[in-house]
Coordinates of C-alpha atoms in Angstrom, one line a residue:
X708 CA 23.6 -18.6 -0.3
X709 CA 27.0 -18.7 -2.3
X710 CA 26.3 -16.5 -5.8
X711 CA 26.8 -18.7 -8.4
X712 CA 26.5 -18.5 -12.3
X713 CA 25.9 -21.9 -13.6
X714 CA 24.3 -20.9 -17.4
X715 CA 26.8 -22.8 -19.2
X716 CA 26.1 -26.0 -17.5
X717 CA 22.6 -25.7 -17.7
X718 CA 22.6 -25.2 -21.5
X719 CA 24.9 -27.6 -21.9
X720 CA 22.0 -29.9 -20.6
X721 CA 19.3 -28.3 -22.4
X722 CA 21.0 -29.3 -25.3
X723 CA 21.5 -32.7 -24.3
X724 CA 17.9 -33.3 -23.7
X725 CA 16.6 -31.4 -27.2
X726 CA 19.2 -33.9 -29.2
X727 CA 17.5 -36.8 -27.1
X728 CA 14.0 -35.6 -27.2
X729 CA 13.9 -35.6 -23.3
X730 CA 11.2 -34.0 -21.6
X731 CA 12.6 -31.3 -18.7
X732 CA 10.9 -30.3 -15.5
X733 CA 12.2 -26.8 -14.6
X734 CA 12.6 -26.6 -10.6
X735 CA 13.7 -24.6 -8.0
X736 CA 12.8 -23.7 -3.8
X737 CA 9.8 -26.0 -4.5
X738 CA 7.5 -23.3 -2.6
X739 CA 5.0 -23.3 -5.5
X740 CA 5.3 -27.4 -6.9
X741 CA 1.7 -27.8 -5.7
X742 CA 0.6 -25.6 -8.8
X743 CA -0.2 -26.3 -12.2
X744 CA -0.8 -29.9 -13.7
X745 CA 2.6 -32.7 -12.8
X746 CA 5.4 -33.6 -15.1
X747 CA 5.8 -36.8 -16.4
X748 CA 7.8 -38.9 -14.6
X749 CA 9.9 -40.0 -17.6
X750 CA 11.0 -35.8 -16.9
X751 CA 14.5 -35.5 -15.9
X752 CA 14.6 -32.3 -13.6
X753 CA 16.7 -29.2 -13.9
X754 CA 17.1 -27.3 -10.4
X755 CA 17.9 -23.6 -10.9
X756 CA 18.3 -23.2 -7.0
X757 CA 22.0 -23.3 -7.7
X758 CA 21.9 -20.2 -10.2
X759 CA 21.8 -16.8 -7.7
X760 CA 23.4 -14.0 -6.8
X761 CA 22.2 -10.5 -7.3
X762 CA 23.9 -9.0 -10.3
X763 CA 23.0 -5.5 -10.7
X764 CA 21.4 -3.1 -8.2
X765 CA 21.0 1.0 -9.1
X766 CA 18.4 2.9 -6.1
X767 CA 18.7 5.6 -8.1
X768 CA 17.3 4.1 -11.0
X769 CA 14.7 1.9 -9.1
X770 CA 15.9 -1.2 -10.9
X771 CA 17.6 -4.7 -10.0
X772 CA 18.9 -7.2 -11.5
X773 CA 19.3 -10.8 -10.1
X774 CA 19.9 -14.5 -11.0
X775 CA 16.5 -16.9 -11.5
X776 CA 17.2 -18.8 -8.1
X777 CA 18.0 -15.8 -6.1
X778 CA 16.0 -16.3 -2.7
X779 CA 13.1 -13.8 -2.6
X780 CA 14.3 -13.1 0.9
X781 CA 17.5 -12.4 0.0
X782 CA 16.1 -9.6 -2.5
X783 CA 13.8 -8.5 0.0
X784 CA 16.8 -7.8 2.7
X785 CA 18.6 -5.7 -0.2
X786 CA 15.8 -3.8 -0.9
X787 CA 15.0 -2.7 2.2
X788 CA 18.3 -1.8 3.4
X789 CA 17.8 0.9 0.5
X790 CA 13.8 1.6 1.1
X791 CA 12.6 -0.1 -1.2
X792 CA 10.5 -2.8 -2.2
X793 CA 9.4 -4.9 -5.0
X794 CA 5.9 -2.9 -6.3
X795 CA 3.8 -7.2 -6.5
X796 CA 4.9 -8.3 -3.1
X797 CA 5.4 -11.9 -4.7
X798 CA 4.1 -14.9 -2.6
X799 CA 6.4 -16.9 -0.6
X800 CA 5.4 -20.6 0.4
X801 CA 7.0 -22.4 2.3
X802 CA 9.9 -24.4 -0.1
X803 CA 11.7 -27.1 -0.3
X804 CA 15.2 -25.2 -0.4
X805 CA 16.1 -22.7 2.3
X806 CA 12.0 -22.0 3.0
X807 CA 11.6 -19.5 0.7
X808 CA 10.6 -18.9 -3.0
X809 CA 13.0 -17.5 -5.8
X810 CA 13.2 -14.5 -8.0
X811 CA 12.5 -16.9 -11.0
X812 CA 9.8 -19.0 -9.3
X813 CA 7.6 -16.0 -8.4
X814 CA 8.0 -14.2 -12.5
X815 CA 7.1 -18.0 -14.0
X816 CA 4.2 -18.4 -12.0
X817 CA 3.8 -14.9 -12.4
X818 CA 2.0 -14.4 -8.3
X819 CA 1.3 -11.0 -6.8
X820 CA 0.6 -10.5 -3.4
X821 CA -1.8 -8.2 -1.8
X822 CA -0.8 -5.1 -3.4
X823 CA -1.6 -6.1 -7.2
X824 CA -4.6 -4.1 -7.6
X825 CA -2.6 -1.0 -6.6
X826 CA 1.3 -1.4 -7.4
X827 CA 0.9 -3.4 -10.5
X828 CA 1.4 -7.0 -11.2
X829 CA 4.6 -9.2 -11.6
X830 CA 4.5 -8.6 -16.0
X831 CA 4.2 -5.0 -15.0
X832 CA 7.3 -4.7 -13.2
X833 CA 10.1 -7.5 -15.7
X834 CA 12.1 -5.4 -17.5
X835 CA 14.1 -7.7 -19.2
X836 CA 15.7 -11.5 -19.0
X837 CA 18.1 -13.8 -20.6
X838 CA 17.2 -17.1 -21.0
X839 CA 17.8 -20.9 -22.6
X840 CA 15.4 -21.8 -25.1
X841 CA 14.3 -25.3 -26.0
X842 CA 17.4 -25.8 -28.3
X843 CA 19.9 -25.0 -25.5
X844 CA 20.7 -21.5 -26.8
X845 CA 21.2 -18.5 -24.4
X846 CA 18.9 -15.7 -24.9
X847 CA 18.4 -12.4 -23.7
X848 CA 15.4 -9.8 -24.0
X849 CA 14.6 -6.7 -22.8
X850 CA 16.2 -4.6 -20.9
X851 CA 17.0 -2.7 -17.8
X852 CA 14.1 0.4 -18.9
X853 CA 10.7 0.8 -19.2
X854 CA 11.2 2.0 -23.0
X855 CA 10.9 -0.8 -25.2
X856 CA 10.1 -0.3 -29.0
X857 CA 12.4 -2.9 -30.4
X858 CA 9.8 -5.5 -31.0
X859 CA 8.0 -7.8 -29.3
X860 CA 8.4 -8.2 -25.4
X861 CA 9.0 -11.6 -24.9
X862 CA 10.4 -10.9 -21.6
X863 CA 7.2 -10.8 -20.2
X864 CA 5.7 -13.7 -22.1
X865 CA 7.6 -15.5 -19.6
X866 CA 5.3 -14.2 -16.5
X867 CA 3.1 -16.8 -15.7
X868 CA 4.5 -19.1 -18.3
X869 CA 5.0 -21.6 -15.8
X870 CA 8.4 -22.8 -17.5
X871 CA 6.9 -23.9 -20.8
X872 CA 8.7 -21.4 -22.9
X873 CA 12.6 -21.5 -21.7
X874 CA 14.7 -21.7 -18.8
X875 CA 14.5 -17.8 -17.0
X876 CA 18.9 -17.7 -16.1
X877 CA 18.8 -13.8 -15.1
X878 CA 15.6 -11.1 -14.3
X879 CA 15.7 -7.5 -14.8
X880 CA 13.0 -5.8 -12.6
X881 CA 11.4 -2.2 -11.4
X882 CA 11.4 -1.5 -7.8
X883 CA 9.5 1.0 -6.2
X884 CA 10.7 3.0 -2.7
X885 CA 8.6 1.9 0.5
X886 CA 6.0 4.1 1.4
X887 CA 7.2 6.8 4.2
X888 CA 3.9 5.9 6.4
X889 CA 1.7 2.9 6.5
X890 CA -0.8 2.0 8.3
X891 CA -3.5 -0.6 8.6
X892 CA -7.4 0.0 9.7
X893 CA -9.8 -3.1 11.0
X894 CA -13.7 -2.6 10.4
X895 CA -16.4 -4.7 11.4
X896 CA -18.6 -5.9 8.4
X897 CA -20.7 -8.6 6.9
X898 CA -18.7 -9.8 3.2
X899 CA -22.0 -7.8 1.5
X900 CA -20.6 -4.7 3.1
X901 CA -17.5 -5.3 2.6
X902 CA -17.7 -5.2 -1.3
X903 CA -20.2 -2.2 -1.3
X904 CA -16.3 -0.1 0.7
X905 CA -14.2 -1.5 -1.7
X906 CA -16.5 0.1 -4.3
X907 CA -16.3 3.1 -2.9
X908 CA -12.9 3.0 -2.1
X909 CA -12.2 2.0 -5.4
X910 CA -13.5 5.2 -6.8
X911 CA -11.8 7.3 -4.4
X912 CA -8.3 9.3 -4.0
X913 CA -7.4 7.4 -1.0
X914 CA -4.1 5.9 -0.5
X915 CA -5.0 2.0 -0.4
X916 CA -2.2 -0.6 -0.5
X917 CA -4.2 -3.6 0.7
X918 CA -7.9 -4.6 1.0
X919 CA -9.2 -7.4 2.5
X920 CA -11.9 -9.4 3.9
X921 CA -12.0 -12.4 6.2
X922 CA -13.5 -13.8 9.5
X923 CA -16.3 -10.5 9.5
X924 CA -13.6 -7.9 9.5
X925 CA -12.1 -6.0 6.9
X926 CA -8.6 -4.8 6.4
X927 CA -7.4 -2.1 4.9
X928 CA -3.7 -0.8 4.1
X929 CA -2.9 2.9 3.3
X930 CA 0.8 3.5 2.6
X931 CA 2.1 7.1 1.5
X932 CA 2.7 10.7 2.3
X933 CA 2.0 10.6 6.5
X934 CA -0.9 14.0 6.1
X935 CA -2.8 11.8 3.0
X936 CA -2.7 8.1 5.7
X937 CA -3.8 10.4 8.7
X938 CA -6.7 11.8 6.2
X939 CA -7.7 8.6 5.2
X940 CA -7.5 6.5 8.5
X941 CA -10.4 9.6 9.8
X942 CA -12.8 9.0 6.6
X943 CA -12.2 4.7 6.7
X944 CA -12.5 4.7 10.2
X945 CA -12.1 1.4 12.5
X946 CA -9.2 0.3 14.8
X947 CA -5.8 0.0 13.9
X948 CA -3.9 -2.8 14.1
X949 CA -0.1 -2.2 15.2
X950 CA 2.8 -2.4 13.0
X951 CA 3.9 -5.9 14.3
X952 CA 0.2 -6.9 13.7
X953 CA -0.1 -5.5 10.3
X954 CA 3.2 -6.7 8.8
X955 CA 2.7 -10.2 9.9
X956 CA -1.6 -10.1 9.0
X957 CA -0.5 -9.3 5.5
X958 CA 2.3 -11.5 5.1
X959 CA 0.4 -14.4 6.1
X960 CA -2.3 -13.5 4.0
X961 CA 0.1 -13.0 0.8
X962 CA 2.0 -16.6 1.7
X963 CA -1.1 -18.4 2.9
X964 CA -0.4 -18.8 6.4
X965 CA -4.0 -17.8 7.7
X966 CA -5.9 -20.1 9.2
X967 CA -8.8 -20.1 6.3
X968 CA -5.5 -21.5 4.3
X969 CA -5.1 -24.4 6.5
X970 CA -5.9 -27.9 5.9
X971 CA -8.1 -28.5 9.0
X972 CA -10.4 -25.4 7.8
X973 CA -12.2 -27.7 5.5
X974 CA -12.6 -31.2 4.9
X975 CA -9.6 -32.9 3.5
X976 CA -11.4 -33.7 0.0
X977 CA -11.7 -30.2 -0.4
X978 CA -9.6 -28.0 -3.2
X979 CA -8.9 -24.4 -2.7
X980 CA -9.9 -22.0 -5.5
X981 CA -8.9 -18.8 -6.7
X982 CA -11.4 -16.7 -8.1
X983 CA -10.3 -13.5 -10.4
X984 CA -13.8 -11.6 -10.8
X985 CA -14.8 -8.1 -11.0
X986 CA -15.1 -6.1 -7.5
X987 CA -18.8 -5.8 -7.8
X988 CA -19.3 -9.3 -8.5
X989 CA -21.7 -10.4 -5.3
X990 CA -21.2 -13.1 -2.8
X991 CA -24.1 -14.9 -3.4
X992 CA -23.0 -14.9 -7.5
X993 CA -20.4 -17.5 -6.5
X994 CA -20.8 -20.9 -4.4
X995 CA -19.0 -21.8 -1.7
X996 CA -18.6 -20.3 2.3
X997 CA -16.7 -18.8 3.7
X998 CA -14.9 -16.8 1.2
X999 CA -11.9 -15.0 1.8
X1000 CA -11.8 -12.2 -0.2
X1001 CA -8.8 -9.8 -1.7
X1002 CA -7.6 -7.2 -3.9
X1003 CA -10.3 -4.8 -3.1
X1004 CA -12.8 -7.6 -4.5
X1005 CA -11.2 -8.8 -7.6
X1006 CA -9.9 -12.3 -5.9
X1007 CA -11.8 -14.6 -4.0
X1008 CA -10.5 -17.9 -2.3
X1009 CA -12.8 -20.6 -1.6
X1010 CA -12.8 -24.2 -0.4
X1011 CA -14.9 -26.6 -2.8
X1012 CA -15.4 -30.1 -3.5
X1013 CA -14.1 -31.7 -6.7
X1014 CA -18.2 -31.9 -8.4
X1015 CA -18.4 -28.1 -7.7
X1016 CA -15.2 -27.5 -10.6
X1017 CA -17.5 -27.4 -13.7
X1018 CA -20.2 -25.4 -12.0
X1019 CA -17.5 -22.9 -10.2
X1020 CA -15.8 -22.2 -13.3
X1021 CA -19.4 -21.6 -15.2
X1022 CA -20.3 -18.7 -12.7
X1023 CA -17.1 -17.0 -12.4
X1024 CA -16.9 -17.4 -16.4
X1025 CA -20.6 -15.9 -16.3
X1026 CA -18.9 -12.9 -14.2
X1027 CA -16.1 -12.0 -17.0
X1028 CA -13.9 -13.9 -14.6
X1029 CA -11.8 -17.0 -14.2
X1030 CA -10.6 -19.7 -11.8
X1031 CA -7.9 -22.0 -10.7
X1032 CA -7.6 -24.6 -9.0
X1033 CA -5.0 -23.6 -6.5
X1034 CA -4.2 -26.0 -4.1
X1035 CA -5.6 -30.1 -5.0
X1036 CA -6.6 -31.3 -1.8
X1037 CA -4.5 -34.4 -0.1
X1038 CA -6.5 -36.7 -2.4
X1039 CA -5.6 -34.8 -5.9
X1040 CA -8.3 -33.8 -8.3
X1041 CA -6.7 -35.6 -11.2
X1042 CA -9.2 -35.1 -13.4
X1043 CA -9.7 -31.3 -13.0
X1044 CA -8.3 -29.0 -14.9
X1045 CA -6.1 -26.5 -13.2
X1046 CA -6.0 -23.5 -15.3
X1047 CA -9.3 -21.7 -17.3
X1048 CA -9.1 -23.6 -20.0
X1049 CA -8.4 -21.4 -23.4
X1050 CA -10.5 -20.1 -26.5
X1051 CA -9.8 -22.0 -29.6
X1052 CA -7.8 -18.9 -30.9
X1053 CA -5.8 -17.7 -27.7
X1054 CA -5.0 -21.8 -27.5
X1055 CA -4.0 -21.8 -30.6
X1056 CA -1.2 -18.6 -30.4
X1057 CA -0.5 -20.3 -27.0
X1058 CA 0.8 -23.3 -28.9
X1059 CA 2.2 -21.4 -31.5
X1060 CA 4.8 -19.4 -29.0
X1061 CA 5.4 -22.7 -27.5
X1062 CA 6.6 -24.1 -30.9
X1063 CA 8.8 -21.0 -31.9
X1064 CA 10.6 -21.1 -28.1
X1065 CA 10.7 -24.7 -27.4
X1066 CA 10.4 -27.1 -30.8
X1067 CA 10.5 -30.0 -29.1
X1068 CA 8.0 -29.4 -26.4
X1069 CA 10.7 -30.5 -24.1
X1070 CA 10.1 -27.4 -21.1
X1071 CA 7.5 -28.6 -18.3
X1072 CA 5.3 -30.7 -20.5
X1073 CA 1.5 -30.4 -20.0
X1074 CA 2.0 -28.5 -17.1
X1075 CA -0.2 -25.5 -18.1
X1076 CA -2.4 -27.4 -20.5
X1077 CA -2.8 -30.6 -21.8
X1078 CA -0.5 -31.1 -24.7

């Protein structure tokens, strides 16, 4: 992909569509279109896929820089070549534009792959990012530290903001160096025991990466120091899977490739649901079967029909947790909401940020909540 800085242009027609009071639908690989609630179709639609390149990159100071549409691949490739990694191993679905997702698509929808509990989450890791508002005007925040006392961090109001607050041009982000062993265990266990480990685990020094359950086996990653893996492999126990086996397990977990992820799994009226819920929260507290189960506990995925939503959301909500709808099924749930929906106050500051970034309410319209 040819690096390219087209920020001008694209606040040129920002600024177009705030003087005409046209709506904007903020796009790029596609991988992740299937999320959140759709434009309008009066939207006209502003691809970023054009805007990459990788603009600043200091190993020594464990930090990158990069353009919004800047193929998560591409990043990947760069880090490795220097070992390192970035610390939420973001999701990549398969997308529209060169099969991969982008730098900016994985901080708006604000994804973290299998690591999260562990290595932090994607707000954890922006440092900084210049952006269009919703009057056209460049804008940048944050920085290229972890230090920031200036103010407020808007920079990482834009994780999981889903495009509603500005157009994300550049990202400045923490990496973190690969681990120098890692290895992955497979033990046999009913979901029940599976959570009761995690528990344990999850009040132990061990070095734990990855934790997952599905099919009756659990998985677990250890990445560090090779004496502290070989330590924990004896106490976890199990087989090990190989290093071709391992990579590619928890790469299709992390970009949904698994079989529980496919369509045939379940009936085709069925939506898949992500659950974020405490790690002692117990199978039977939740409806639905199978579930696949990750983070240690704290996320559950589960296929349900479209008059299970209001219930679903009532016992996660019970559990201090909440849900999404992830993935409509082919026959879309148009009457389902997608996100948790919002307290009155945290609604209310919600729409408040919206108005001071975006006056208009031109950026991705409805797509988080009903406006």
């Amino acid at each position: 992909m040819i690096d390219q800085d087209i920020s001008a242009e694209l606040a040129e027609r920002v600024r177009q569509a705030y003087n005409q009071d046209q709506p904007v639908s903020i796009t790029g690989s596609g991988s992740k279109s299937f999320l959140g609630r759709e434009p309008g179709p009066e939207s006209i639609r502003l691809d970023l896929t054009s805007h990459s390149g990788i603009l600043d990159y200091e190993p020594a100071e464990l930090v990158l820089t990069a353009r919004a549409g800047t193929p998560l691949a591409e990043i990947e490739r760069v880090l490795a070549a220097q070992g390192q990694m970035l610390p939420f191993e973001p999701p990549q679905f398969q997308g529209q534009v060169d099969g991969t997702g982008t730098l900016g698509g994985a901080v708006a929808t604000g994804l973290s792959g299998p690591a999260r509990p562990w290595q932090g989450a994607v707000r954890d890791a922006v440092l900084g990012v210049r952006l269009i508002n919703g009057q056209g005007q460049i804008l940048k925040f944050g920085g290229q530290v972890m230090k920031n006392v200036a103010g407020y961090d808007v920079s990482r109001l834009m994780v999981g903001a889903f495009g509603t607050l500005g157009v994300l041009l550049d990202i400045s982000v923490r990496v973190v160096p690969m681990p120098r062993a890692q290895q992955t265990q497979i033990v046999a266990a009913t979901a029940e025991q599976a959570l009761i480990r995690f528990a344990e685990w999850n009040q132990s020094a061990l070095p734990i990466t990855a934790a997952s359950f599905a099919d009756g086996r659990l998985r677990v990653r250890l990445g560090g120091a090779q004496s502290a893996v070989h330590k924990a492999v004896l106490r976890i126990g199990g087989d090990t899977l190989t290093e071709m086996d391992a990579t590619r397990y928890w790469q299709d977990l992390r970009d949904h490739r698994l079989d529980f992820f496919q369509p045939d799994v379940a009936p085709v009226d069925n939506d898949l649901w992500r659950a974020a819920v405490p790690l002692t929260t117990p199978i039977d507290a939740l409806p639905g079967t199978p579930q696949l189960i990750d983070w240690g506990g704290q996320q559950r995925w589960v296929h349900l029909t479209s008059d299970q939503a209001t219930e679903f959301r009532t016992l996660v909500a019970r559990q201090s947790g909440h849900a999404t709808l992830f993935r409509p099924a082919k026959f879309k749930s148009a009457d389902t909401e997608r996100f948790q929906p919002l307290p009155p106050p945290l609604l209310a500051l919600h729409q408040r940020i919206k108005k001071a970034m975006d006056p208009k309410g031109i950026f991705n319209a409805g797509r988080l909540f009903p406006e």
